[in-house]
């Protein structure tokens, strides 16, 4: 593994397929609003760069709490392995909410990083919930040239961990057919 991709971890099939299917059905109900992007510390709608439906799970909603707890249980196991690999991650990491993302045909998120001045994001996490779509690959770019470097077509239940910083620009390619469902979380 080269230096660039050595910090990108793929945990395969960590979330059970039947649970993933259940969450996608819930997402069909709750993912109704376009996701924004953070510009100068404020969230703004920018469908030229990010076109996807979203819903943030809420601890105050009973059904959401069930999903939140289950997602955290799965992610904690992966996070433990990830952070043990990198001795420089010595901070106590906390989750920054859980975002459900529904990429319908034509939806995408152009090249970006998850680094944010107002949020202490150290690690980005993408949990994929289905694979019955075309397109929608996660692509990483060389940080200096922004040339596409590494692509990843995630399967149902796969979880991707990677640094949130400027060295890991990435995108979600346009979905060509079907709907791509995923969960995004940051640790910091």
PDB file of C-alpha atoms in Angstrom:
ATOM      1  CA  UNK A   1       0.000   0.000   0.000  1.00  0.00           C
ATOM      2  CA  UNK A   2       1.439   3.416  -0.881  1.00  0.00           C
ATOM      3  CA  UNK A   3       1.688   6.324   1.548  1.00  0.00           C
ATOM      4  CA  UNK A   4      -1.378   8.050   0.124  1.00  0.00           C
ATOM      5  CA  UNK A   5      -3.803   5.164   0.433  1.00  0.00           C
ATOM      6  CA  UNK A   6      -2.356   3.674   3.614  1.00  0.00           C
ATOM      7  CA  UNK A   7      -4.656   5.849   5.736  1.00  0.00           C
ATOM      8  CA  UNK A   8      -7.778   4.861   3.766  1.00  0.00           C
ATOM      9  CA  UNK A   9      -9.308   1.803   5.428  1.00  0.00           C
ATOM     10  CA  UNK A  10     -12.100  -0.271   3.951  1.00  0.00           C
ATOM     11  CA  UNK A  11     -13.998  -2.432   6.438  1.00  0.00           C
ATOM     12  CA  UNK A  12     -15.987  -4.850   4.323  1.00  0.00           C
ATOM     13  CA  UNK A  13     -19.572  -5.903   5.076  1.00  0.00           C
ATOM     14  CA  UNK A  14     -19.565  -4.635   8.683  1.00  0.00           C
ATOM     15  CA  UNK A  15     -23.246  -3.640   8.650  1.00  0.00           C
ATOM     16  CA  UNK A  16     -25.708  -6.532   8.075  1.00  0.00           C
ATOM     17  CA  UNK A  17     -27.610  -6.411   4.770  1.00  0.00           C
ATOM     18  CA  UNK A  18     -31.064  -6.698   6.368  1.00  0.00           C
ATOM     19  CA  UNK A  19     -30.285  -3.780   8.702  1.00  0.00           C
ATOM     20  CA  UNK A  20     -28.976  -1.721   5.762  1.00  0.00           C
ATOM     21  CA  UNK A  21     -32.185  -2.422   3.827  1.00  0.00           C
ATOM     22  CA  UNK A  22     -34.279  -1.330   6.814  1.00  0.00           C
ATOM     23  CA  UNK A  23     -32.363   1.957   7.082  1.00  0.00           C
ATOM     24  CA  UNK A  24     -32.717   2.663   3.336  1.00  0.00           C
ATOM     25  CA  UNK A  25     -36.491   2.281   3.690  1.00  0.00           C
ATOM     26  CA  UNK A  26     -36.433   4.818   6.536  1.00  0.00           C
ATOM     27  CA  UNK A  27     -34.289   7.125   4.403  1.00  0.00           C
ATOM     28  CA  UNK A  28     -36.921   7.066   1.655  1.00  0.00           C
ATOM     29  CA  UNK A  29     -39.240   8.672   4.213  1.00  0.00           C
ATOM     30  CA  UNK A  30     -36.922  11.182   5.912  1.00  0.00           C
ATOM     31  CA  UNK A  31     -34.358  12.284   3.270  1.00  0.00           C
ATOM     32  CA  UNK A  32     -36.294  15.170   1.739  1.00  0.00           C
ATOM     33  CA  UNK A  33     -33.937  18.168   1.814  1.00  0.00           C
ATOM     34  CA  UNK A  34     -30.884  19.024  -0.289  1.00  0.00           C
ATOM     35  CA  UNK A  35     -27.596  18.833   1.585  1.00  0.00           C
ATOM     36  CA  UNK A  36     -25.524  21.973   1.925  1.00  0.00           C
ATOM     37  CA  UNK A  37     -21.820  22.687   1.884  1.00  0.00           C
ATOM     38  CA  UNK A  38     -19.854  24.613   4.500  1.00  0.00           C
ATOM     39  CA  UNK A  39     -18.533  27.903   3.101  1.00  0.00           C
ATOM     40  CA  UNK A  40     -16.703  30.249   5.491  1.00  0.00           C
ATOM     41  CA  UNK A  41     -18.143  28.389   8.471  1.00  0.00           C
ATOM     42  CA  UNK A  42     -21.750  28.545   7.294  1.00  0.00           C
ATOM     43  CA  UNK A  43     -23.847  25.833   5.656  1.00  0.00           C
ATOM     44  CA  UNK A  44     -25.162  26.937   2.275  1.00  0.00           C
ATOM     45  CA  UNK A  45     -27.027  25.224  -0.537  1.00  0.00           C
ATOM     46  CA  UNK A  46     -24.730  24.712  -3.562  1.00  0.00           C
ATOM     47  CA  UNK A  47     -26.207  22.156  -5.964  1.00  0.00           C
ATOM     48  CA  UNK A  48     -23.451  22.844  -8.507  1.00  0.00           C
ATOM     49  CA  UNK A  49     -20.987  21.140  -6.152  1.00  0.00           C
ATOM     50  CA  UNK A  50     -23.208  18.921  -4.006  1.00  0.00           C
ATOM     51  CA  UNK A  51     -26.523  17.523  -5.146  1.00  0.00           C
ATOM     52  CA  UNK A  52     -27.872  14.943  -2.698  1.00  0.00           C
ATOM     53  CA  UNK A  53     -30.806  14.525  -0.298  1.00  0.00           C
ATOM     54  CA  UNK A  54     -30.013  14.375   3.408  1.00  0.00           C
ATOM     55  CA  UNK A  55     -31.365  13.883   6.898  1.00  0.00           C
ATOM     56  CA  UNK A  56     -29.475  14.296  10.174  1.00  0.00           C
ATOM     57  CA  UNK A  57     -30.391  11.672  12.760  1.00  0.00           C
ATOM     58  CA  UNK A  58     -31.721  13.316  15.934  1.00  0.00           C
ATOM     59  CA  UNK A  59     -31.299  11.941  19.486  1.00  0.00           C
ATOM     60  CA  UNK A  60     -34.684  13.484  20.353  1.00  0.00           C
ATOM     61  CA  UNK A  61     -36.556  11.308  17.830  1.00  0.00           C
ATOM     62  CA  UNK A  62     -37.239   7.805  19.154  1.00  0.00           C
ATOM     63  CA  UNK A  63     -36.803   5.985  15.818  1.00  0.00           C
ATOM     64  CA  UNK A  64     -33.582   7.907  15.127  1.00  0.00           C
ATOM     65  CA  UNK A  65     -32.115   6.861  18.499  1.00  0.00           C
ATOM     66  CA  UNK A  66     -32.420   3.196  17.506  1.00  0.00           C
ATOM     67  CA  UNK A  67     -30.371   3.849  14.346  1.00  0.00           C
ATOM     68  CA  UNK A  68     -27.901   6.130  16.136  1.00  0.00           C
ATOM     69  CA  UNK A  69     -27.071   3.510  18.760  1.00  0.00           C
ATOM     70  CA  UNK A  70     -26.688   0.743  16.201  1.00  0.00           C
ATOM     71  CA  UNK A  71     -24.472   2.860  13.927  1.00  0.00           C
ATOM     72  CA  UNK A  72     -22.245   3.914  16.828  1.00  0.00           C
ATOM     73  CA  UNK A  73     -21.861   0.283  17.954  1.00  0.00           C
ATOM     74  CA  UNK A  74     -20.688  -0.760  14.482  1.00  0.00           C
ATOM     75  CA  UNK A  75     -18.436   2.268  14.021  1.00  0.00           C
ATOM     76  CA  UNK A  76     -16.823   1.931  17.448  1.00  0.00           C
ATOM     77  CA  UNK A  77     -15.392  -1.451  16.469  1.00  0.00           C
ATOM     78  CA  UNK A  78     -13.947  -0.051  13.248  1.00  0.00           C
ATOM     79  CA  UNK A  79     -12.710   3.144  14.917  1.00  0.00           C
ATOM     80  CA  UNK A  80     -10.812   1.133  17.509  1.00  0.00           C
ATOM     81  CA  UNK A  81      -8.895  -0.751  14.822  1.00  0.00           C
ATOM     82  CA  UNK A  82      -8.295   2.423  12.786  1.00  0.00           C
ATOM     83  CA  UNK A  83      -6.980   4.495  15.696  1.00  0.00           C
ATOM     84  CA  UNK A  84      -4.757   1.677  16.983  1.00  0.00           C
ATOM     85  CA  UNK A  85      -3.043   1.620  13.598  1.00  0.00           C
ATOM     86  CA  UNK A  86      -2.048   5.276  13.847  1.00  0.00           C
ATOM     87  CA  UNK A  87      -0.203   6.076  17.082  1.00  0.00           C
ATOM     88  CA  UNK A  88      -0.489   9.832  16.427  1.00  0.00           C
ATOM     89  CA  UNK A  89      -4.254   9.768  16.990  1.00  0.00           C
ATOM     90  CA  UNK A  90      -4.029  10.374  20.706  1.00  0.00           C
ATOM     91  CA  UNK A  91      -7.087  12.528  21.229  1.00  0.00           C
ATOM     92  CA  UNK A  92     -10.361  11.240  22.566  1.00  0.00           C
ATOM     93  CA  UNK A  93     -12.535  11.173  19.468  1.00  0.00           C
ATOM     94  CA  UNK A  94     -16.175  12.177  19.518  1.00  0.00           C
ATOM     95  CA  UNK A  95     -18.793  11.734  16.826  1.00  0.00           C
ATOM     96  CA  UNK A  96     -20.130  14.786  15.000  1.00  0.00           C
ATOM     97  CA  UNK A  97     -23.682  13.685  14.321  1.00  0.00           C
ATOM     98  CA  UNK A  98     -24.879  11.201  11.729  1.00  0.00           C
ATOM     99  CA  UNK A  99     -25.983  12.251   8.261  1.00  0.00           C
ATOM    100  CA  UNK A 100     -28.065  10.013   6.023  1.00  0.00           C
ATOM    101  CA  UNK A 101     -27.421  10.656   2.327  1.00  0.00           C
ATOM    102  CA  UNK A 102     -29.651   9.576  -0.538  1.00  0.00           C
ATOM    103  CA  UNK A 103     -28.046   9.956  -3.977  1.00  0.00           C
ATOM    104  CA  UNK A 104     -30.689   9.629  -6.665  1.00  0.00           C
ATOM    105  CA  UNK A 105     -29.876   9.348 -10.380  1.00  0.00           C
ATOM    106  CA  UNK A 106     -27.681  12.293 -11.376  1.00  0.00           C
ATOM    107  CA  UNK A 107     -26.786  13.191  -7.758  1.00  0.00           C
ATOM    108  CA  UNK A 108     -23.128  13.716  -6.815  1.00  0.00           C
ATOM    109  CA  UNK A 109     -20.664  15.527  -4.561  1.00  0.00           C
ATOM    110  CA  UNK A 110     -17.728  17.106  -6.393  1.00  0.00           C
ATOM    111  CA  UNK A 111     -14.139  17.041  -5.165  1.00  0.00           C
ATOM    112  CA  UNK A 112     -13.880  18.413  -1.614  1.00  0.00           C
ATOM    113  CA  UNK A 113     -12.291  17.782   1.762  1.00  0.00           C
ATOM    114  CA  UNK A 114     -14.129  17.300   5.046  1.00  0.00           C
ATOM    115  CA  UNK A 115     -11.829  19.668   6.912  1.00  0.00           C
ATOM    116  CA  UNK A 116     -13.736  22.524   8.515  1.00  0.00           C
ATOM    117  CA  UNK A 117     -12.479  25.499  10.519  1.00  0.00           C
ATOM    118  CA  UNK A 118     -15.438  25.449  12.943  1.00  0.00           C
ATOM    119  CA  UNK A 119     -15.455  21.677  13.442  1.00  0.00           C
ATOM    120  CA  UNK A 120     -12.622  19.510  14.732  1.00  0.00           C
ATOM    121  CA  UNK A 121     -12.855  16.769  12.119  1.00  0.00           C
ATOM    122  CA  UNK A 122     -10.021  14.236  12.235  1.00  0.00           C
ATOM    123  CA  UNK A 123     -11.571  11.166  10.608  1.00  0.00           C
ATOM    124  CA  UNK A 124     -14.278  10.851   7.967  1.00  0.00           C
ATOM    125  CA  UNK A 125     -16.487   7.781   7.763  1.00  0.00           C
ATOM    126  CA  UNK A 126     -18.741   6.593   4.934  1.00  0.00           C
ATOM    127  CA  UNK A 127     -21.012   3.609   5.525  1.00  0.00           C
ATOM    128  CA  UNK A 128     -22.552   2.279   2.324  1.00  0.00           C
ATOM    129  CA  UNK A 129     -26.031   0.747   2.614  1.00  0.00           C
ATOM    130  CA  UNK A 130     -26.637  -0.762  -0.831  1.00  0.00           C
ATOM    131  CA  UNK A 131     -24.988  -1.731  -4.094  1.00  0.00           C
ATOM    132  CA  UNK A 132     -27.910  -1.930  -6.535  1.00  0.00           C
ATOM    133  CA  UNK A 133     -26.944   1.262  -8.395  1.00  0.00           C
ATOM    134  CA  UNK A 134     -24.444   2.293 -11.069  1.00  0.00           C
ATOM    135  CA  UNK A 135     -21.960   5.130 -10.641  1.00  0.00           C
ATOM    136  CA  UNK A 136     -21.674   6.769  -7.221  1.00  0.00           C
ATOM    137  CA  UNK A 137     -18.080   5.646  -6.630  1.00  0.00           C
ATOM    138  CA  UNK A 138     -15.986   7.395  -3.990  1.00  0.00           C
ATOM    139  CA  UNK A 139     -12.893   8.806  -5.714  1.00  0.00           C
ATOM    140  CA  UNK A 140      -9.806  10.156  -3.937  1.00  0.00           C
ATOM    141  CA  UNK A 141      -7.526  12.736  -5.567  1.00  0.00           C
ATOM    142  CA  UNK A 142      -3.830  13.533  -5.324  1.00  0.00           C
ATOM    143  CA  UNK A 143      -3.743  16.496  -2.913  1.00  0.00           C
ATOM    144  CA  UNK A 144      -1.460  18.721  -5.013  1.00  0.00           C
ATOM    145  CA  UNK A 145      -2.667  18.086  -8.578  1.00  0.00           C
ATOM    146  CA  UNK A 146      -6.254  17.014  -7.800  1.00  0.00           C
ATOM    147  CA  UNK A 147      -5.753  14.229 -10.329  1.00  0.00           C
ATOM    148  CA  UNK A 148      -8.026  11.250  -9.613  1.00  0.00           C
ATOM    149  CA  UNK A 149      -5.939   8.653  -7.814  1.00  0.00           C
ATOM    150  CA  UNK A 150      -7.963   5.936  -6.108  1.00  0.00           C
ATOM    151  CA  UNK A 151     -11.556   4.898  -6.710  1.00  0.00           C
ATOM    152  CA  UNK A 152     -13.762   2.748  -4.548  1.00  0.00           C
ATOM    153  CA  UNK A 153     -17.069   1.113  -5.478  1.00  0.00           C
ATOM    154  CA  UNK A 154     -18.502   0.276  -2.063  1.00  0.00           C
ATOM    155  CA  UNK A 155     -20.693  -2.757  -1.411  1.00  0.00           C
ATOM    156  CA  UNK A 156     -23.600  -3.143   1.018  1.00  0.00           C
ATOM    157  CA  UNK A 157     -22.416  -2.762   4.613  1.00  0.00           C
ATOM    158  CA  UNK A 158     -18.914  -1.523   3.695  1.00  0.00           C
ATOM    159  CA  UNK A 159     -17.425   1.217   5.850  1.00  0.00           C
ATOM    160  CA  UNK A 160     -14.663   3.563   4.695  1.00  0.00           C
ATOM    161  CA  UNK A 161     -12.422   5.436   7.188  1.00  0.00           C
ATOM    162  CA  UNK A 162      -9.986   8.161   6.085  1.00  0.00           C
ATOM    163  CA  UNK A 163      -8.452  11.430   7.339  1.00  0.00           C
ATOM    164  CA  UNK A 164     -10.703  14.484   7.000  1.00  0.00           C
ATOM    165  CA  UNK A 165      -7.839  16.846   6.199  1.00  0.00           C
ATOM    166  CA  UNK A 166      -6.602  18.580   3.060  1.00  0.00           C
ATOM    167  CA  UNK A 167      -4.493  15.574   2.026  1.00  0.00           C
ATOM    168  CA  UNK A 168      -7.603  13.519   1.232  1.00  0.00           C
ATOM    169  CA  UNK A 169      -9.777  15.386  -1.279  1.00  0.00           C
ATOM    170  CA  UNK A 170     -12.509  13.094  -2.513  1.00  0.00           C
ATOM    171  CA  UNK A 171     -15.786  13.035  -4.392  1.00  0.00           C
ATOM    172  CA  UNK A 172     -18.868  10.927  -4.928  1.00  0.00           C
ATOM    173  CA  UNK A 173     -19.291  10.419  -8.655  1.00  0.00           C
ATOM    174  CA  UNK A 174     -22.723  10.963 -10.230  1.00  0.00           C
ATOM    175  CA  UNK A 175     -25.151   8.094  -9.799  1.00  0.00           C
ATOM    176  CA  UNK A 176     -25.991   6.817 -13.285  1.00  0.00           C
ATOM    177  CA  UNK A 177     -28.761   4.365 -12.403  1.00  0.00           C
ATOM    178  CA  UNK A 178     -30.666   3.572  -9.211  1.00  0.00           C
ATOM    179  CA  UNK A 179     -30.241   5.203  -5.798  1.00  0.00           C
ATOM    180  CA  UNK A 180     -27.118   5.146  -3.607  1.00  0.00           C
ATOM    181  CA  UNK A 181     -27.749   5.206   0.162  1.00  0.00           C
ATOM    182  CA  UNK A 182     -25.000   6.018   2.649  1.00  0.00           C
ATOM    183  CA  UNK A 183     -24.304   7.252   6.153  1.00  0.00           C
ATOM    184  CA  UNK A 184     -21.630   9.882   6.775  1.00  0.00           C
ATOM    185  CA  UNK A 185     -20.056  10.593  10.155  1.00  0.00           C
ATOM    186  CA  UNK A 186     -16.993  12.517  11.286  1.00  0.00           C
ATOM    187  CA  UNK A 187     -14.871  11.937  14.367  1.00  0.00           C
ATOM    188  CA  UNK A 188     -12.907  14.707  15.987  1.00  0.00           C
TER     189      UNK A 188
END
